[in-house]
CSV table of C-alpha atoms and ligand atoms in Angstrom, one decimal:
chain,number,residue,atom,x,y,z
A,272,MET,CA,4.6,-10.9,47.0
A,273,ASN,CA,5.1,-12.3,50.6
A,274,GLN,CA,8.8,-11.9,51.0
A,275,ALA,CA,11.6,-9.7,49.5
A,276,LYS,CA,15.3,-10.0,50.0
A,277,ALA,CA,17.9,-7.3,49.3
A,278,TYR,CA,21.6,-6.7,49.8
A,279,ALA,CA,23.5,-3.5,50.3
A,280,ASN,CA,27.2,-2.8,50.8
A,281,ALA,CA,28.5,-0.4,53.4
A,282,ASN,CA,30.1,2.9,52.3
A,283,ILE,CA,32.8,5.1,53.8
A,284,ALA,CA,32.6,8.8,53.5
A,285,VAL,CA,35.5,10.6,51.8
A,286,VAL,CA,33.8,14.0,52.4
A,287,LYS,CA,32.1,13.6,55.8
A,288,TYR,CA,28.4,14.2,56.7
A,289,TRP,CA,28.0,15.3,60.3
A,290,GLY,CA,24.8,17.0,61.7
A,291,LYS,CA,21.2,16.8,60.8
A,292,ASN,CA,18.7,19.6,60.0
A,293,ASP,CA,15.4,17.9,60.5
A,294,ARG,CA,15.7,15.0,62.8
A,295,PRO,CA,12.7,12.8,61.7
A,296,LEU,CA,13.7,13.1,58.0
A,297,ASN,CA,17.4,12.9,58.7
A,298,ILE,CA,18.3,15.7,56.2
A,299,PRO,CA,22.0,16.2,56.5
A,300,CYS,CA,23.4,19.6,57.3
A,301,VAL,CA,26.1,19.2,54.6
A,302,SER,CA,26.6,17.4,51.3
A,303,SER,CA,28.9,14.3,51.5
A,304,LEU,CA,30.7,11.9,49.2
A,305,SER,CA,31.6,8.3,49.8
A,306,MET,CA,32.9,5.0,48.3
A,307,THR,CA,30.7,2.0,48.4
A,308,LEU,CA,32.7,-1.1,49.5
A,309,ARG,CA,32.5,-4.4,47.7
A,310,ASP,CA,31.4,-7.5,49.7
A,311,PHE,CA,31.1,-5.7,53.0
A,312,GLY,CA,27.5,-5.5,53.8
A,313,THR,CA,24.1,-6.6,55.0
A,314,THR,CA,21.3,-8.8,53.6
A,315,VAL,CA,17.7,-8.0,54.7
A,316,SER,CA,14.7,-10.3,54.2
A,317,LEU,CA,11.4,-8.5,54.6
A,318,SER,CA,8.1,-10.2,55.0
A,319,ARG,CA,4.6,-9.5,56.3
A,320,SER,CA,4.1,-10.5,59.9
A,321,SER,CA,0.9,-11.7,61.5
A,322,SER,CA,2.0,-10.3,64.9
A,323,LYS,CA,0.8,-7.1,66.4
A,324,SER,CA,4.1,-5.2,66.0
A,325,HIS,CA,7.2,-5.2,63.8
A,326,GLU,CA,9.6,-8.0,64.4
A,327,SER,CA,13.4,-7.9,64.0
A,328,PHE,CA,15.9,-10.8,63.9
A,329,ILE,CA,19.6,-11.0,63.4
A,330,GLY,CA,20.0,-14.4,61.9
A,331,ASN,CA,17.5,-16.6,63.8
A,332,THR,CA,17.9,-14.6,67.0
A,333,PRO,CA,15.6,-11.7,68.0
A,334,ALA,CA,17.5,-8.5,67.6
A,335,PRO,CA,18.6,-6.5,70.7
A,336,LEU,CA,15.9,-4.1,71.9
A,337,ASN,CA,17.6,-0.9,70.7
A,338,ILE,CA,17.9,-2.3,67.2
A,339,ALA,CA,14.4,-3.6,67.1
A,340,GLN,CA,13.0,-0.3,68.4
A,341,ARG,CA,15.0,1.8,65.9
A,342,THR,CA,13.9,-0.5,63.0
A,343,ALA,CA,10.2,-0.4,64.1
A,344,GLN,CA,10.4,3.4,64.4
A,345,TYR,CA,11.8,3.6,60.9
A,346,LEU,CA,9.1,1.3,59.5
A,347,GLU,CA,6.5,3.5,61.1
A,348,GLN,CA,8.1,6.7,59.6
A,349,ILE,CA,8.2,5.3,56.1
A,350,ARG,CA,4.6,4.0,56.5
A,351,LYS,CA,3.7,7.7,56.3
A,352,LEU,CA,5.3,8.0,52.9
A,353,HIS,CA,4.2,4.7,51.4
A,354,ASN,CA,1.4,3.3,53.4
A,355,PHE,CA,1.1,-0.5,54.0
A,356,ASP,CA,-1.2,-2.6,56.1
A,357,GLY,CA,-0.1,-4.6,59.2
A,358,PHE,CA,3.4,-5.3,60.5
A,359,LEU,CA,6.6,-6.5,59.0
A,360,ARG,CA,9.3,-9.1,59.9
A,361,VAL,CA,12.9,-8.0,59.3
A,362,GLU,CA,15.7,-10.6,59.2
A,363,THR,CA,19.2,-9.4,58.9
A,364,GLU,CA,22.5,-11.1,58.1
A,365,SER,CA,25.7,-9.0,58.0
A,366,ASN,CA,29.5,-9.5,57.9
A,367,ILE,CA,30.0,-6.1,59.6
A,368,PRO,CA,30.4,-5.6,63.4
A,369,LEU,CA,27.4,-3.6,64.5
A,370,ALA,CA,27.4,-0.1,66.0
A,371,SER,CA,31.2,0.3,66.0
A,372,GLY,CA,31.6,3.0,63.4
A,373,LEU,CA,31.9,0.5,60.5
A,374,ALA,CA,28.8,1.7,58.6
A,375,SER,CA,26.7,-1.3,59.5
A,376,SER,CA,23.6,0.9,59.8
A,377,ALA,CA,24.2,2.4,56.3
A,378,SER,CA,24.1,-1.0,54.7
A,379,PHE,CA,21.2,-2.2,56.8
A,380,PHE,CA,18.9,0.7,56.1
A,381,ALA,CA,19.9,0.7,52.4
A,382,ALA,CA,19.1,-3.0,52.1
A,383,LEU,CA,15.8,-2.5,54.1
A,384,ALA,CA,14.7,0.4,51.7
A,385,THR,CA,15.4,-1.8,48.7
A,386,ALA,CA,13.6,-4.7,50.2
A,387,LYS,CA,10.6,-2.5,51.0
A,388,ASN,CA,10.5,-1.2,47.4
A,389,GLN,CA,10.5,-4.8,46.2
A,390,LEU,CA,8.0,-6.3,48.7
A,391,PHE,CA,5.4,-3.6,48.0
A,392,GLN,CA,6.3,-3.2,44.3
A,393,LEU,CA,6.7,0.6,44.7
A,394,SER,CA,8.9,0.9,41.6
A,395,LEU,CA,11.1,3.6,43.2
A,396,ASP,CA,14.2,4.5,41.3
A,397,ALA,CA,17.6,4.7,42.9
A,398,ARG,CA,17.1,8.4,43.8
A,399,GLU,CA,13.8,7.7,45.6
A,400,GLN,CA,15.2,4.6,47.3
A,401,SER,CA,18.1,6.8,48.6
A,402,MET,CA,15.6,9.2,50.1
A,403,LEU,CA,13.8,6.3,51.8
A,404,ALA,CA,17.1,4.9,53.1
A,405,ARG,CA,18.2,8.3,54.4
A,406,ILE,CA,15.3,8.4,56.8
A,407,GLY,CA,16.8,5.4,58.6
A,408,SER,CA,20.4,6.6,58.6
A,409,GLY,CA,21.8,9.6,56.7
A,410,SER,CA,24.8,7.7,55.3
A,411,ALA,CA,22.4,4.8,54.1
A,412,ALA,CA,21.3,6.9,51.2
A,413,ARG,CA,24.7,6.6,49.7
A,414,SER,CA,24.7,2.7,49.9
A,415,ILE,CA,21.9,2.6,47.4
A,416,LEU,CA,24.4,3.3,44.7
A,417,GLY,CA,27.8,1.8,43.8
A,418,GLY,CA,31.3,3.3,43.2
A,419,PHE,CA,31.7,6.9,44.3
A,420,VAL,CA,28.5,8.5,45.5
A,421,GLY,CA,27.4,12.0,46.4
A,422,LEU,CA,24.6,12.9,48.8
A,423,TYR,CA,23.0,16.4,48.9
A,424,GLY,CA,22.6,18.0,52.2
A,425,GLY,CA,22.1,21.6,53.4
A,426,ASP,CA,20.2,24.0,55.6
A,427,GLN,CA,17.3,24.6,53.3
A,428,LEU,CA,16.9,21.2,51.6
A,429,THR,CA,13.6,19.4,51.5
A,430,HIS,CA,13.1,15.6,51.6
A,431,GLU,CA,13.0,15.4,47.8
A,432,GLU,CA,16.2,17.4,47.4
A,433,ALA,CA,18.4,15.3,49.8
A,434,TYR,CA,19.2,12.3,47.6
A,435,ALA,CA,22.2,10.3,46.5
A,436,PHE,CA,23.7,10.3,43.0
A,437,GLN,CA,26.6,8.5,41.4
A,438,VAL,CA,29.8,10.5,40.9
A,439,PRO,CA,31.9,9.6,37.8
A,440,HIS,CA,35.6,8.9,38.3
A,441,HIS,CA,38.6,8.9,36.0
A,442,GLU,CA,39.5,5.5,34.7
A,443,SER,CA,43.1,5.8,36.0
A,444,LEU,CA,41.9,5.8,39.6
A,445,ASP,CA,42.4,2.2,40.8
A,446,LEU,CA,41.5,2.6,44.5
A,447,ALA,CA,40.9,0.3,47.5
A,448,MET,CA,39.9,0.9,51.1
A,449,VAL,CA,41.6,-0.8,54.0
A,450,ILE,CA,39.6,-1.0,57.2
A,451,ALA,CA,41.9,-1.2,60.2
A,452,VAL,CA,39.7,-2.4,63.1
A,453,VAL,CA,41.0,-1.2,66.4
A,454,SER,CA,37.9,-2.1,68.3
A,455,ASP,CA,34.6,-3.7,67.3
A,456,GLN,CA,33.0,-2.8,70.6
A,457,LYS,CA,29.7,-0.8,70.6
A,458,LYS,CA,30.5,2.9,70.4
A,459,PRO,CA,30.1,4.9,73.7
A,460,ILE,CA,27.6,7.3,72.0
A,461,SER,CA,25.5,6.8,68.9
A,462,SER,CA,26.3,9.1,65.9
A,463,ARG,CA,22.7,10.3,66.1
A,464,ASP,CA,23.1,11.6,69.7
A,465,ALA,CA,26.7,12.8,69.0
A,466,MET,CA,25.5,14.9,66.1
A,467,THR,CA,22.9,16.6,68.2
A,468,ILE,CA,25.3,17.4,71.0
A,469,THR,CA,27.9,18.7,68.5
A,470,LYS,CA,25.5,20.8,66.5
A,471,THR,CA,24.1,22.5,69.6
A,472,THR,CA,27.3,23.0,71.6
A,473,SER,CA,30.5,23.1,69.5
A,474,PRO,CA,31.7,26.6,68.5
A,475,PHE,CA,33.4,25.0,65.5
A,476,PHE,CA,30.2,23.4,64.0
A,477,ARG,CA,29.3,26.4,61.8
A,478,ALA,CA,32.9,26.5,60.5
A,479,PHE,CA,32.7,22.8,59.6
A,480,VAL,CA,29.4,23.4,57.7
A,481,ASP,CA,30.7,26.5,55.9
A,482,ALA,CA,33.8,24.6,54.6
A,483,GLN,CA,32.0,21.6,53.4
A,484,GLU,CA,30.7,22.7,50.1
A,485,GLN,CA,34.2,23.4,48.9
A,486,ASP,CA,35.3,19.9,49.9
A,487,PHE,CA,32.3,18.4,48.2
A,488,GLU,CA,32.9,20.2,44.9
A,489,GLY,CA,36.6,19.7,45.1
A,490,SER,CA,36.3,15.9,45.7
A,491,MET,CA,34.1,15.6,42.6
A,492,ILE,CA,36.6,17.5,40.5
A,493,ALA,CA,39.5,15.3,41.9
A,494,LEU,CA,37.5,12.1,41.0
A,495,ARG,CA,36.8,13.4,37.5
A,496,ASP,CA,40.4,14.4,36.9
A,497,GLY,CA,41.9,11.3,38.5
A,498,SER,CA,43.9,13.3,41.1
A,499,PHE,CA,44.2,10.9,44.1
A,500,GLU,CA,46.5,13.3,46.0
A,501,THR,CA,43.8,16.0,45.9
A,502,LEU,CA,41.1,13.6,46.8
A,503,GLY,CA,43.0,12.1,49.7
A,504,THR,CA,44.0,15.6,51.0
A,505,ILE,CA,40.4,16.7,51.0
A,506,MET,CA,39.4,13.5,52.8
A,507,GLU,CA,41.8,13.9,55.6
A,508,HIS,CA,40.9,17.6,56.0
A,509,SER,CA,37.2,16.9,56.0
A,510,THR,CA,37.7,14.1,58.6
A,511,LEU,CA,39.8,16.2,61.0
A,512,LYS,CA,37.3,19.2,60.7
A,513,MET,CA,34.5,16.8,61.6
A,514,PHE,CA,36.4,15.5,64.7
A,515,ALA,CA,37.4,19.0,65.7
A,516,THR,CA,33.6,19.7,66.1
A,517,MET,CA,33.2,16.6,68.3
A,518,TRP,CA,36.2,17.4,70.6
A,519,THR,CA,34.9,20.9,71.2
A,520,ALA,CA,31.4,19.8,72.0
A,521,GLN,CA,30.1,19.9,75.6
A,522,PRO,CA,30.6,17.2,76.8
A,523,ALA,CA,33.4,16.4,74.5
A,524,ILE,CA,32.9,13.4,72.2
A,525,ILE,CA,36.1,11.4,71.7
A,526,TYR,CA,35.9,8.2,69.7
A,527,TRP,CA,39.6,7.7,69.1
A,528,HIS,CA,41.8,5.2,70.8
A,529,PRO,CA,45.6,5.5,71.1
A,530,GLN,CA,45.9,3.0,68.2
A,531,THR,CA,43.8,5.4,66.0
A,532,LEU,CA,46.6,8.1,66.3
A,533,ALA,CA,49.3,5.5,65.8
A,534,LEU,CA,47.7,4.4,62.6
A,535,ILE,CA,47.5,8.0,61.4
A,536,ASN,CA,51.2,8.3,62.0
A,537,LEU,CA,51.8,5.0,60.1
A,538,ILE,CA,50.0,6.6,57.0
A,539,TYR,CA,52.1,9.8,57.3
A,540,GLU,CA,55.2,7.6,57.4
A,541,LEU,CA,54.1,5.6,54.4
A,542,ARG,CA,53.5,8.9,52.4
A,543,ARG,CA,57.0,10.1,53.4
A,544,THR,CA,58.6,7.1,51.9
A,545,HIS,CA,56.2,6.3,49.0
A,546,GLY,CA,54.5,9.6,48.1
A,547,PRO,CA,50.7,10.2,47.9
A,548,VAL,CA,49.6,6.6,48.0
A,549,ALA,CA,47.3,6.4,51.1
A,550,TYR,CA,45.1,8.7,53.1
A,551,PHE,CA,43.1,8.1,56.4
A,552,THR,CA,39.5,8.7,57.5
A,553,MET,CA,37.5,7.7,60.6
A,554,ASP,CA,33.8,7.8,61.5
A,555,ALA,CA,31.9,7.6,64.8
A,556,GLY,CA,34.4,5.1,66.3
A,557,PRO,CA,38.1,4.5,66.7
A,558,ASN,CA,38.6,2.4,63.5
A,559,VAL,CA,40.8,3.8,60.7
A,560,LYS,CA,39.8,3.5,57.1
A,561,ILE,CA,42.6,4.0,54.6
A,562,LEU,CA,41.9,4.9,51.0
A,563,CYS,CA,44.9,3.8,48.9
A,564,THR,CA,46.0,3.0,45.4
A,565,GLN,CA,45.7,-0.7,44.6
A,566,SER,CA,49.4,-0.9,43.9
A,567,ILE,CA,50.3,-0.1,47.5
A,568,LEU,CA,47.6,-2.3,49.0
A,569,PRO,CA,49.8,-5.4,49.8
A,570,GLU,CA,52.5,-3.4,51.4
A,571,LEU,CA,50.1,-1.2,53.3
A,572,VAL,CA,48.3,-4.3,54.7
A,573,ARG,CA,51.6,-5.8,55.7
A,574,LYS,CA,52.6,-2.6,57.5
A,575,VAL,CA,49.3,-2.3,59.3
A,576,ALA,CA,49.3,-5.9,60.4
A,577,SER,CA,52.9,-5.8,61.6
A,578,ALA,CA,52.2,-2.7,63.7
A,579,GLU,CA,50.0,-4.9,65.9
A,580,LEU,CA,47.5,-2.1,66.5
A,581,THR,CA,44.4,-3.8,65.0
A,582,THR,CA,42.2,-6.8,65.8
A,583,THR,CA,41.1,-7.3,62.2
A,584,ILE,CA,41.9,-5.8,58.8
A,585,PHE,CA,39.4,-5.8,55.9
A,586,CYS,CA,40.2,-4.7,52.3
A,587,ALA,CA,37.6,-3.6,49.8
A,588,THR,CA,37.5,-2.2,46.3
A,589,PRO,CA,34.6,0.0,45.1
A,590,GLY,CA,31.5,-2.1,45.0
A,591,PRO,CA,27.9,-2.1,43.6
A,592,GLY,CA,24.9,-0.4,45.1
A,593,SER,CA,22.0,-2.2,46.8
A,594,HIS,CA,20.1,-4.8,44.9
A,595,VAL,CA,17.3,-7.4,45.2
A,596,VAL,CA,18.6,-10.9,45.9
A,597,SER,CA,16.7,-13.7,44.3
A,598,LYS,CA,15.5,-16.6,46.4
A,599,THR,CA,18.3,-19.0,45.2
A,600,GLN,CA,21.0,-16.3,45.6
A,601,SER,CA,22.8,-15.5,48.8
A,602,CYS,CA,25.1,-12.6,49.2
A,603,LEU,CA,26.7,-13.5,52.5
B,289,LIG,O1,24.5,7.6,58.9
B,289,LIG,P1,24.7,8.1,60.3
B,289,LIG,O2,23.6,9.0,60.6
B,289,LIG,O3,25.0,7.1,61.3
B,289,LIG,O4,26.0,9.1,60.3
B,289,LIG,C1,27.3,8.7,59.9
B,289,LIG,C2,28.2,9.8,59.9
B,289,LIG,C3,29.7,9.5,59.6
B,289,LIG,O5,29.9,8.1,59.4
B,289,LIG,C4,30.5,9.9,60.8
B,289,LIG,C5,30.2,10.3,58.4
B,289,LIG,C6,29.6,9.9,57.1
B,289,LIG,O6,29.4,10.7,56.2
B,289,LIG,O7,29.3,8.7,56.9
């Protein structure tokens, strides 16, 4: 096979992962849980290259140096696990703004891992593909699977133990995610560097890690029982504990913009009038992701749009995991 093409959706964490144990293998310090988003993702075409190094393109344009270097570094790392000869050409198409905390790297590395599996006929199952994707970006492991997805993390875990798995949910849970984009500018500090600073300097980091197992277990029970209020409450608490570690790092890491806080207040106000219908989360960036019931979605979108705090609003329902795209098919 000379070329393989794969597509992966982004995912947004409900129970957050923050901090790594073993930097080269990207073993997360904590377990996390996410929702995979439908039609919000990245297609990667992978082929053998005759050049003397790996090549990266976004569309037909050579990728910026930092992206090309990170991709090449990843391909060299995974060469150690599944050896291959020569160099590779990586072509990417995405409908997600890059590096702005919108999970573009999760969908990219998940699609790349699935394309690698296909190109080299490795016959890796979803669990093994998630381990491969995790090496590129911790959260990418979760984009290998669809719906709600757990990812094991922890102090003592080995490469083989830090994998993603699908989490069943109650059929009554009809959920959607609204992505309220406040800024699609590149974030001031990568999540990778921010995690290292946080882990080594924040006095709250240990407390975040210690509380995480309870959130992880609690979120799986809430999904099983169909309790959206419990799930949403855990999501907001996990999110704010994660940001508390960043704010108390040295130097402090502050991704939020004033609009971020205004959107949080908008969600609080919506809950005061409509009950437990929507909950917020954020990642390494100022953008607000709102997990909501599908019944409140039209009104929520109207309210977010009329508040004039955002540049773009995306909506997504739970979507499928990464998959190979046939030559005639295009996902984007
Ligand atoms: O996948 P990474 O290494 O870029 O880390 C992403 C971490 C958060 O998005 C902030 C949280 C998460 O669990 O996705």
